[in-house]
Coordinates of C-alpha atoms and ligand atoms in Angstrom, one line a residue:
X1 CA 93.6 -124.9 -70.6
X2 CA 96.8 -124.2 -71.8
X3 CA 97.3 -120.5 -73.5
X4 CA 99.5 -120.8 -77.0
X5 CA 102.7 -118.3 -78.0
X6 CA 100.1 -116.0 -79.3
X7 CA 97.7 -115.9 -77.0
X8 CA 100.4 -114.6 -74.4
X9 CA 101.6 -111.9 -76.7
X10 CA 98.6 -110.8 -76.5
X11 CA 97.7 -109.6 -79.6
X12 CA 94.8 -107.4 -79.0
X13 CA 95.0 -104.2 -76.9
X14 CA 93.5 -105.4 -73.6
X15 CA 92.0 -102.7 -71.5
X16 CA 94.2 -100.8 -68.6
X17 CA 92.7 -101.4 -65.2
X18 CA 91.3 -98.1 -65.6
X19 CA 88.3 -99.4 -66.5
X20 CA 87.1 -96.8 -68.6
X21 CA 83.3 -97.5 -70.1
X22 CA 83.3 -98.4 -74.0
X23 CA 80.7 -99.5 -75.8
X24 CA 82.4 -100.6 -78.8
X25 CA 83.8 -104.0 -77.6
X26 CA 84.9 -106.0 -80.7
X27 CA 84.3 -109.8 -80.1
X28 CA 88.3 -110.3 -81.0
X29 CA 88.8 -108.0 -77.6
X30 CA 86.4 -110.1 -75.5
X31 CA 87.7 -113.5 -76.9
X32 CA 91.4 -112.6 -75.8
X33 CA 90.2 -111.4 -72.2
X34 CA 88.5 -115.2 -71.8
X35 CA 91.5 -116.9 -73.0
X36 CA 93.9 -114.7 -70.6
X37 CA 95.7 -116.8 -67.6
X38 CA 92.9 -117.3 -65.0
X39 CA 95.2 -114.9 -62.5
X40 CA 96.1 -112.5 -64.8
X41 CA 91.9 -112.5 -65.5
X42 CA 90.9 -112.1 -61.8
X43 CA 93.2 -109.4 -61.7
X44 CA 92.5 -107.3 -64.0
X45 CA 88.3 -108.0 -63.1
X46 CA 89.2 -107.0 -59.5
X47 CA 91.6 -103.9 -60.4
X48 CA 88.9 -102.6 -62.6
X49 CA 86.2 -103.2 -60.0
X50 CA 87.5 -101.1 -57.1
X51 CA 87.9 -98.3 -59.9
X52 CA 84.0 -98.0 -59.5
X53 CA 83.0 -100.2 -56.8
X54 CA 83.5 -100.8 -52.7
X55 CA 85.3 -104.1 -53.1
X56 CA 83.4 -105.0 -49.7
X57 CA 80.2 -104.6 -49.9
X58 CA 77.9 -106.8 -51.8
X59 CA 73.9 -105.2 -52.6
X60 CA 71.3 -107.7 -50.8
X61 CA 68.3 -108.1 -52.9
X62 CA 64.8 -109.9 -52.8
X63 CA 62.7 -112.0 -55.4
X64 CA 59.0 -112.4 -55.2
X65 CA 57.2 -114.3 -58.3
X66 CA 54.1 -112.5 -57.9
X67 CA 52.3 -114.2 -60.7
X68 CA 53.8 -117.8 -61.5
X69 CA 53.8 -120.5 -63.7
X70 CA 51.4 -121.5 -66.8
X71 CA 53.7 -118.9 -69.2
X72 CA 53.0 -119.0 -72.9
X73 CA 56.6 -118.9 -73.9
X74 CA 58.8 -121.8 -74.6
X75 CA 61.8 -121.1 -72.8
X76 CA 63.9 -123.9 -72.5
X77 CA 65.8 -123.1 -69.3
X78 CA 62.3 -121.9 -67.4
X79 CA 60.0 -124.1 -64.7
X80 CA 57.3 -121.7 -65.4
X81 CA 56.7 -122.0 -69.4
X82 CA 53.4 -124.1 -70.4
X83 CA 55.3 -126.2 -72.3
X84 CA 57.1 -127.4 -70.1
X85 CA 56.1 -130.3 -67.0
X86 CA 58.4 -129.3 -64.6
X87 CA 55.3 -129.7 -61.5
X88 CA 55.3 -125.9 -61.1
X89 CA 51.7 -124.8 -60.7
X90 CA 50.0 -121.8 -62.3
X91 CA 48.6 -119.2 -59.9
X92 CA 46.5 -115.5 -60.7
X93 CA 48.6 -111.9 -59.9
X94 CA 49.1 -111.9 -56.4
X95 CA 46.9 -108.9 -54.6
X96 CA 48.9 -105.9 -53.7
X97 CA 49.0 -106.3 -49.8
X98 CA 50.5 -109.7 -49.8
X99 CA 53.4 -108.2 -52.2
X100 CA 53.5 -105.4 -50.1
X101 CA 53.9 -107.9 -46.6
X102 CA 56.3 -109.6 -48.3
X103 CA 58.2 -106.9 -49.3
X104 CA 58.0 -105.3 -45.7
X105 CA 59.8 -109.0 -44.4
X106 CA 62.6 -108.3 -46.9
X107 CA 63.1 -105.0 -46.0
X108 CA 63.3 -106.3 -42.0
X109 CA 65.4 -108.6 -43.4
X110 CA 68.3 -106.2 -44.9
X111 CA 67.7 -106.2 -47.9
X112 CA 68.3 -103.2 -50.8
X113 CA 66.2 -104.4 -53.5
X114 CA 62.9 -106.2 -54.3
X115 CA 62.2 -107.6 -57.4
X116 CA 58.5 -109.1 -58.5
X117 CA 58.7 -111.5 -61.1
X118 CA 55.9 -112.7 -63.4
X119 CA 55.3 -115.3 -65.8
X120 CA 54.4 -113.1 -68.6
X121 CA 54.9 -112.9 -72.3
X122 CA 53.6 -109.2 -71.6
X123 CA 51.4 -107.7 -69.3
X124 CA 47.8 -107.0 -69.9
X125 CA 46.5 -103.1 -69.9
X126 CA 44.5 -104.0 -67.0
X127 CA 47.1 -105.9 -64.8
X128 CA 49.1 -102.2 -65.3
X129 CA 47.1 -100.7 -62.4
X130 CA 47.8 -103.5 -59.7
X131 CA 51.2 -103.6 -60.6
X132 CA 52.0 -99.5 -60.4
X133 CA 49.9 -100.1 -56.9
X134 CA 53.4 -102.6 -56.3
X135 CA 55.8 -100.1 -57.8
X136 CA 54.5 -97.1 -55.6
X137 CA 54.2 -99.4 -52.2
X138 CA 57.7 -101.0 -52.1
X139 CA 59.1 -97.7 -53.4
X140 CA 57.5 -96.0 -50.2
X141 CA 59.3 -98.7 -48.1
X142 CA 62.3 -97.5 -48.7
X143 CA 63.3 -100.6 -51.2
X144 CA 65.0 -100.7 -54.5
X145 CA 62.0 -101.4 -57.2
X146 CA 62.8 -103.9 -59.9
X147 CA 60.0 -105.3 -62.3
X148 CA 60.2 -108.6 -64.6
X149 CA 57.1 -108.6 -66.8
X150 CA 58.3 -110.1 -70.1
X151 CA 57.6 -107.5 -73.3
X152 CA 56.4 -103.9 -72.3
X153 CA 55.0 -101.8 -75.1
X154 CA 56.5 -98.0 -75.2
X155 CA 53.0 -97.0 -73.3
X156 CA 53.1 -99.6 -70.8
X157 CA 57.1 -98.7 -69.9
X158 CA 55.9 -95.4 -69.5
X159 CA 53.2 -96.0 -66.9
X160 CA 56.4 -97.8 -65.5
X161 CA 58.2 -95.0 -65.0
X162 CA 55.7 -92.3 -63.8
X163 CA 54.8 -95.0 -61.4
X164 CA 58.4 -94.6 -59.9
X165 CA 59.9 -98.2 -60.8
X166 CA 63.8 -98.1 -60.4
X167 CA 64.5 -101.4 -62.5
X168 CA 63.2 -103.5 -65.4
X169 CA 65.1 -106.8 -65.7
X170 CA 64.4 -108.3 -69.5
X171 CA 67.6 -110.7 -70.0
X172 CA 68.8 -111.6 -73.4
X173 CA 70.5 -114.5 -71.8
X174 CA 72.3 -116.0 -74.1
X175 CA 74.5 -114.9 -77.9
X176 CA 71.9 -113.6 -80.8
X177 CA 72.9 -117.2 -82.7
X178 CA 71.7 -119.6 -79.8
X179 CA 68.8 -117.6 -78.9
X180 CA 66.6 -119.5 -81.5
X181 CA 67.5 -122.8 -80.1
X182 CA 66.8 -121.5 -76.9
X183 CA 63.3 -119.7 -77.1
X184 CA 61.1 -119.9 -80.4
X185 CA 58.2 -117.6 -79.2
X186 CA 60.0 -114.6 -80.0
X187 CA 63.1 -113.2 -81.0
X188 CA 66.2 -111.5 -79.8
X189 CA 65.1 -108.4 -81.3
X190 CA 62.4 -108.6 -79.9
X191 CA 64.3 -108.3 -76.6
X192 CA 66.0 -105.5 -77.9
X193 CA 63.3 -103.5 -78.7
X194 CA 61.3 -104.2 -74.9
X195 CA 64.8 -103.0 -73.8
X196 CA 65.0 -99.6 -76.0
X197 CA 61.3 -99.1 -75.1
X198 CA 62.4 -99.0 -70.6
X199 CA 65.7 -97.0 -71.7
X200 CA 62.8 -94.7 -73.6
X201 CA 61.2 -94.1 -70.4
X202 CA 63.9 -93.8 -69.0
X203 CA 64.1 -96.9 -66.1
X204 CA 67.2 -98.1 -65.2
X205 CA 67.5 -101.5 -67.4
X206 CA 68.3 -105.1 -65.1
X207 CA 69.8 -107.1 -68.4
X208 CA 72.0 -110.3 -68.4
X209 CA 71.3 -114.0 -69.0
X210 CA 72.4 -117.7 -68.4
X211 CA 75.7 -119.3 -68.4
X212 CA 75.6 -123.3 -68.3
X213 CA 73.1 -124.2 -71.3
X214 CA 75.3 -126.1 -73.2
X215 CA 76.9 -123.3 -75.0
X216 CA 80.1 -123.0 -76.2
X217 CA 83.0 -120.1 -75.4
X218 CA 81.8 -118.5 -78.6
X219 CA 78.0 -117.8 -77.2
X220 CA 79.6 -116.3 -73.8
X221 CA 81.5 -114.3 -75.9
X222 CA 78.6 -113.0 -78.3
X223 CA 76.6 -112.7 -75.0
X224 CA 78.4 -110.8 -73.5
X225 CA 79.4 -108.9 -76.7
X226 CA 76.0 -108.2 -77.1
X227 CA 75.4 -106.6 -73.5
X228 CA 78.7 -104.7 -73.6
X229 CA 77.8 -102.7 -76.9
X230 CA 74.2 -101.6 -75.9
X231 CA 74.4 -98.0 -76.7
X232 CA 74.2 -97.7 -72.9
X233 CA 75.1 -100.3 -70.3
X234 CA 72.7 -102.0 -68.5
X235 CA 72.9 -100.4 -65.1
X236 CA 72.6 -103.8 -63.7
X237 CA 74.1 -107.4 -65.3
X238 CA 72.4 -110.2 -63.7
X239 CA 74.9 -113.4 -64.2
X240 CA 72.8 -116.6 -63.8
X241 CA 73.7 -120.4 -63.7
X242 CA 71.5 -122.5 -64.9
X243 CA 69.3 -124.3 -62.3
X244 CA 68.6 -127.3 -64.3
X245 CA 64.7 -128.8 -64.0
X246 CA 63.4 -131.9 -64.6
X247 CA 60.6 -131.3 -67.5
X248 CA 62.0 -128.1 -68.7
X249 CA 64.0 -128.9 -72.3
X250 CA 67.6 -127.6 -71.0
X251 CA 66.8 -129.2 -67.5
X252 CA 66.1 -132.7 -69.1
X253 CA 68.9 -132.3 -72.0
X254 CA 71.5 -131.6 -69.1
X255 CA 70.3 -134.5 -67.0
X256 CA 71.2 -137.0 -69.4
X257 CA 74.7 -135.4 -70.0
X258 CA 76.1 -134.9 -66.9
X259 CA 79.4 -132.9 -68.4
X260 CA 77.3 -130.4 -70.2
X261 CA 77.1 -128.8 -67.1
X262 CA 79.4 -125.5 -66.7
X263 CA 83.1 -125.4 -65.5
X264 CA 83.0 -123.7 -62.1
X265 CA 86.0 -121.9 -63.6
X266 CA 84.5 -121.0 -66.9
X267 CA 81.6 -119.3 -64.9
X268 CA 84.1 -116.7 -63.2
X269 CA 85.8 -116.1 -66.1
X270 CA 82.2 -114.6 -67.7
X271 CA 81.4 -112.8 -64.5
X272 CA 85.1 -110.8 -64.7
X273 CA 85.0 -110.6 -68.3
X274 CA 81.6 -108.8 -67.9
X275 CA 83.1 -106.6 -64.7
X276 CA 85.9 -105.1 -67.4
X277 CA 83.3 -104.7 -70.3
X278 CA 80.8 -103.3 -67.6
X279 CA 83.2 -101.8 -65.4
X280 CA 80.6 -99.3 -63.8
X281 CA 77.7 -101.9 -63.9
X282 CA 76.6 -103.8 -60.7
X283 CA 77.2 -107.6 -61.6
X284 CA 74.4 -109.8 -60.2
X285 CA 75.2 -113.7 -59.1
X286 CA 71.8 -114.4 -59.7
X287 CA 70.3 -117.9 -60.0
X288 CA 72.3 -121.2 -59.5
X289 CA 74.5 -120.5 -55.6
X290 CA 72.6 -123.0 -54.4
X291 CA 74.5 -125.5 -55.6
X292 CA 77.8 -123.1 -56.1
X293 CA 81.2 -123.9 -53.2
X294 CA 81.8 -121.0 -51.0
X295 CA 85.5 -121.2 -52.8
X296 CA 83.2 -120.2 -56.2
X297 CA 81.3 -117.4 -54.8
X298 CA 84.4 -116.1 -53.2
X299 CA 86.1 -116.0 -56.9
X300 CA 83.0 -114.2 -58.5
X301 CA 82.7 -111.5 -55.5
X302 CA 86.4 -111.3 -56.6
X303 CA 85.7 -111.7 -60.3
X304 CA 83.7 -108.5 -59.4
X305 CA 80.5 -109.7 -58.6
X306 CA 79.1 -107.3 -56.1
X307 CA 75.1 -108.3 -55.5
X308 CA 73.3 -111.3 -55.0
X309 CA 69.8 -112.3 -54.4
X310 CA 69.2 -113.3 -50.8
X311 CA 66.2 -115.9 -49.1
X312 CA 65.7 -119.6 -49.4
X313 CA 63.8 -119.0 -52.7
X314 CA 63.9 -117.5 -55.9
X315 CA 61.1 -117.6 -58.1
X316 CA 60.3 -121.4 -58.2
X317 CA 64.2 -122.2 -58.0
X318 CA 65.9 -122.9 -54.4
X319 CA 68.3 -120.3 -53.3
X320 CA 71.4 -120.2 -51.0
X321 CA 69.1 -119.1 -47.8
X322 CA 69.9 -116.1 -45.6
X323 CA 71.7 -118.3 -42.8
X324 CA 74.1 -119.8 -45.0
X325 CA 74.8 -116.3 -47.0
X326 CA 75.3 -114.5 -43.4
X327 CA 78.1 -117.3 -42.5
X328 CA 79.4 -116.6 -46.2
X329 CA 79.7 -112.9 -46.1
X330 CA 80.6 -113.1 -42.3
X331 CA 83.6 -115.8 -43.5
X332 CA 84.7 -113.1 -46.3
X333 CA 84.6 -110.1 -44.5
X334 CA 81.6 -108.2 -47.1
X335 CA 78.8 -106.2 -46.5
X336 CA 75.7 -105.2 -47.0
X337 CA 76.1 -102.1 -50.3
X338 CA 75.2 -99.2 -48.4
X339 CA 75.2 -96.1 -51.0
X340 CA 74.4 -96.1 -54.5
X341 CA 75.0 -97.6 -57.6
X342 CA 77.5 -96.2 -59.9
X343 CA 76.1 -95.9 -62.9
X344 CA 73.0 -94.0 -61.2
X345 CA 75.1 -91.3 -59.2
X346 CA 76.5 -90.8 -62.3
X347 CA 73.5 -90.6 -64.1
X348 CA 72.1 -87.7 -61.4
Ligands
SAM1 N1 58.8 -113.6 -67.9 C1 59.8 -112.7 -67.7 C2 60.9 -112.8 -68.7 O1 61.2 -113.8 -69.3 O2 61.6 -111.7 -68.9 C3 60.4 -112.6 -66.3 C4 60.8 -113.8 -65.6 S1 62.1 -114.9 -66.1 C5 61.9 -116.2 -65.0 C6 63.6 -114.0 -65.7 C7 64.9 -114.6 -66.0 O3 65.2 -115.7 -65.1 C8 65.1 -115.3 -67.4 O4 65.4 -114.4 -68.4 C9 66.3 -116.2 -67.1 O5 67.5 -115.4 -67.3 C10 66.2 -116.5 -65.6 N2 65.9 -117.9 -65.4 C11 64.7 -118.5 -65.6 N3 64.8 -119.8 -65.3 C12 66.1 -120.1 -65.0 C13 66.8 -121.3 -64.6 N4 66.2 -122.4 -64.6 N5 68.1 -121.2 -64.3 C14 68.7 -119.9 -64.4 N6 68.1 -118.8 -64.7 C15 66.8 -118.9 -65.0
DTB2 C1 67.5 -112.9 -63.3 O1 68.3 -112.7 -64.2 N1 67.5 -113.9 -62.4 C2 66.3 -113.9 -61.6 C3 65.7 -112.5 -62.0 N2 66.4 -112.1 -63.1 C4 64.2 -112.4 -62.2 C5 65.4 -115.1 -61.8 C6 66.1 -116.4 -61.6 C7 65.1 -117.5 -61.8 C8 65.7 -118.8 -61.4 C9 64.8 -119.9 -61.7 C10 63.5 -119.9 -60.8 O2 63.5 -119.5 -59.7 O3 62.5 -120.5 -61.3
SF4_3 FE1 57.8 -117.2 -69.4 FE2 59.9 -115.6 -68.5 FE3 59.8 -118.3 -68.0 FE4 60.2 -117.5 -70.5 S1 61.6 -117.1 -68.7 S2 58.8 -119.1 -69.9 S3 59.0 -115.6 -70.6 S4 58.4 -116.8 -67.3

């Protein structure tokens, strides 16, 4: 695309690769970083990204769907909603020791993190004391505990917390104006208030969404808009592409219209604009490498992308697999994060 007179004056004040952390984004501000020159874009995303960030190392981490399928909700992106007929079978909580094995393999493995998804609305009271069992086992592994359980009440966040739990991922995934065309089960607030209620307890908070569901510039922008003026930044931005599957709404919708699916291009522009509203935030690739080029990776780990979800699998969704990520990383010189995240040392 072709930038006008105006656009190049740039008429907003664009941020300084200092990368300081504001949370008072306007929409104008974020809608001028999209439309800068792609280079001028990618550098700014990967000046402001070694401000906070080893530009060569990349966080490893590890999904587990420990309860799957037969969800109440309607998402339109998700293999795992009821509504959907996407194939994907419904299974019971999986026992702690099996969570636990798997998490030991990931560990063995190299990776940082482990996350256990389930195919929640919410969890029930009495799931709580299996899941804290999780929590407190992978924690004593060594790993890097992240939770996705749908809503939490203020209570249930709290048992959360005391039981150790490092992360809870709740994504808004898309602007407040497309989320009802999206998901009618609930509502964006009532993302927002899950999200207050795991700041409240005071675990870190895992929030991003989808790119690639047939939105328009405008929804990125209110997406990430939305993320960037959270009275606190999410300490962690998972950036997904939209696997599309056959029987889910958006999977189906996308089949029949071929172009609807995102600009390779378009996609790294999100993930820098979200590095320099997020500068201090670690910036997940999350679903959809699978079917990414290396040459696209390589422009989000330079976009400032800095942690990726390794294995062949994700929850139901295929995922790059380790061999092919060791020849990427290998190719590109990066490795595994070693130290901390910024946003937590600086929290300490
Ligand atoms: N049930 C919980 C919830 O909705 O918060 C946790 C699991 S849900 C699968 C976690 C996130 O995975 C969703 O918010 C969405 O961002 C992402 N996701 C699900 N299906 C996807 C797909 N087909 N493509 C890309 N991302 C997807
Ligand atoms: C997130 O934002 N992406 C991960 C994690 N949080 C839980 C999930 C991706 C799911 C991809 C589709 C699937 O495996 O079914
Ligand atoms: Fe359920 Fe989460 Fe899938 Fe929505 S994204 S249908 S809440 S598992």
């Amino acid at each position: 695309m072709l930038l006008n007179e105006q656009d190049r004056s740039h008429p907003q004040p664009l941020p300084q690769a200092g990368g300081e952390v504001r949370n008072d984004w306007t929409r104008e501000e974020i809608r001028t970083l999209f439309a800068l020159a792609f280079t001028d874009l990618l550098f700014r995303a990967a000046s402001v990204h070694r401000q906070h960030h080893a530009p060569d190392q990349i966080q490893l981490c590890t999904l587990l769907s420990i309860k799957t399928g037969g969800c109440p909700e309607d998402c339109g992106y998700c293999s795992q909603s009821a509504h959907a007929d996407s194939g994907v079978k419904a299974t019971k909580l999986m026992d702690v020791r099996s969570v636990l094995q798997m998490a030991a393999q990931a560990k063995d493995a190299g990776s940082h993190r482990f996350c256990m998804g389930a195919a929640w609305r919410n969890p029930k009271d009495k799931d709580m004391p299996a899941i804290v069992e999780m929590v407190k086992g992978v924690r004593d592994m060594g790993l890097e505990t992240c939770m996705t359980l749908g809503m939490l009440a203020p209570a249930q966040a709290q048992t959360l917390a005391e039981a150790g739990l490092d992360y809870y991922n709740h994504n808004i995934d898309t602007s407040p104006e497309r989320y009802g065309d999206i998901i009618t089960t609930r509502t964006f607030e009532d993302r927002l208030d899950t999200l207050e209620n795991v700041r409240s307890a005071g675990i870190n908070v895992c929030c991003g969404g989808i790119v690639g569901m047939g939105e328009t510039r405008e929804d990125r922008i209110g997406f990430i808009h939305a993320l960037a003026t959270l009275p606190r930044h999410p300490e962690s931005v998972p950036v997904n592409a939209l696997v599309p599957v056959k029987g889910t709404v958006l999977g189906d919708m996308l089949a029949d219209t071929p172009l609807a699916k995102i600009d390779d291009i378009e996609f790294v522009r999100t993930v820098a604009v979200a590095r320099i509203t997020m500068p201090m935030s670690m910036v997940r690739l999350s679903a959809g490498r699978e079917s990414m080029s290396e040459a696209t990776q390589a422009l989000c780990f330079l976009a400032g992308a800095n942690s990726i979800f390794t294995g062949d699998k994700l929850l139901t969704a295929p995922n790059a697999g380790d061999d092919k990520d060791a020849v990427l990383l290998a190719k590109l010189g990066l490795t595994p994060l070693e130290g901390e995240e910024p946003m937590r040392v600086a929290a300490e």
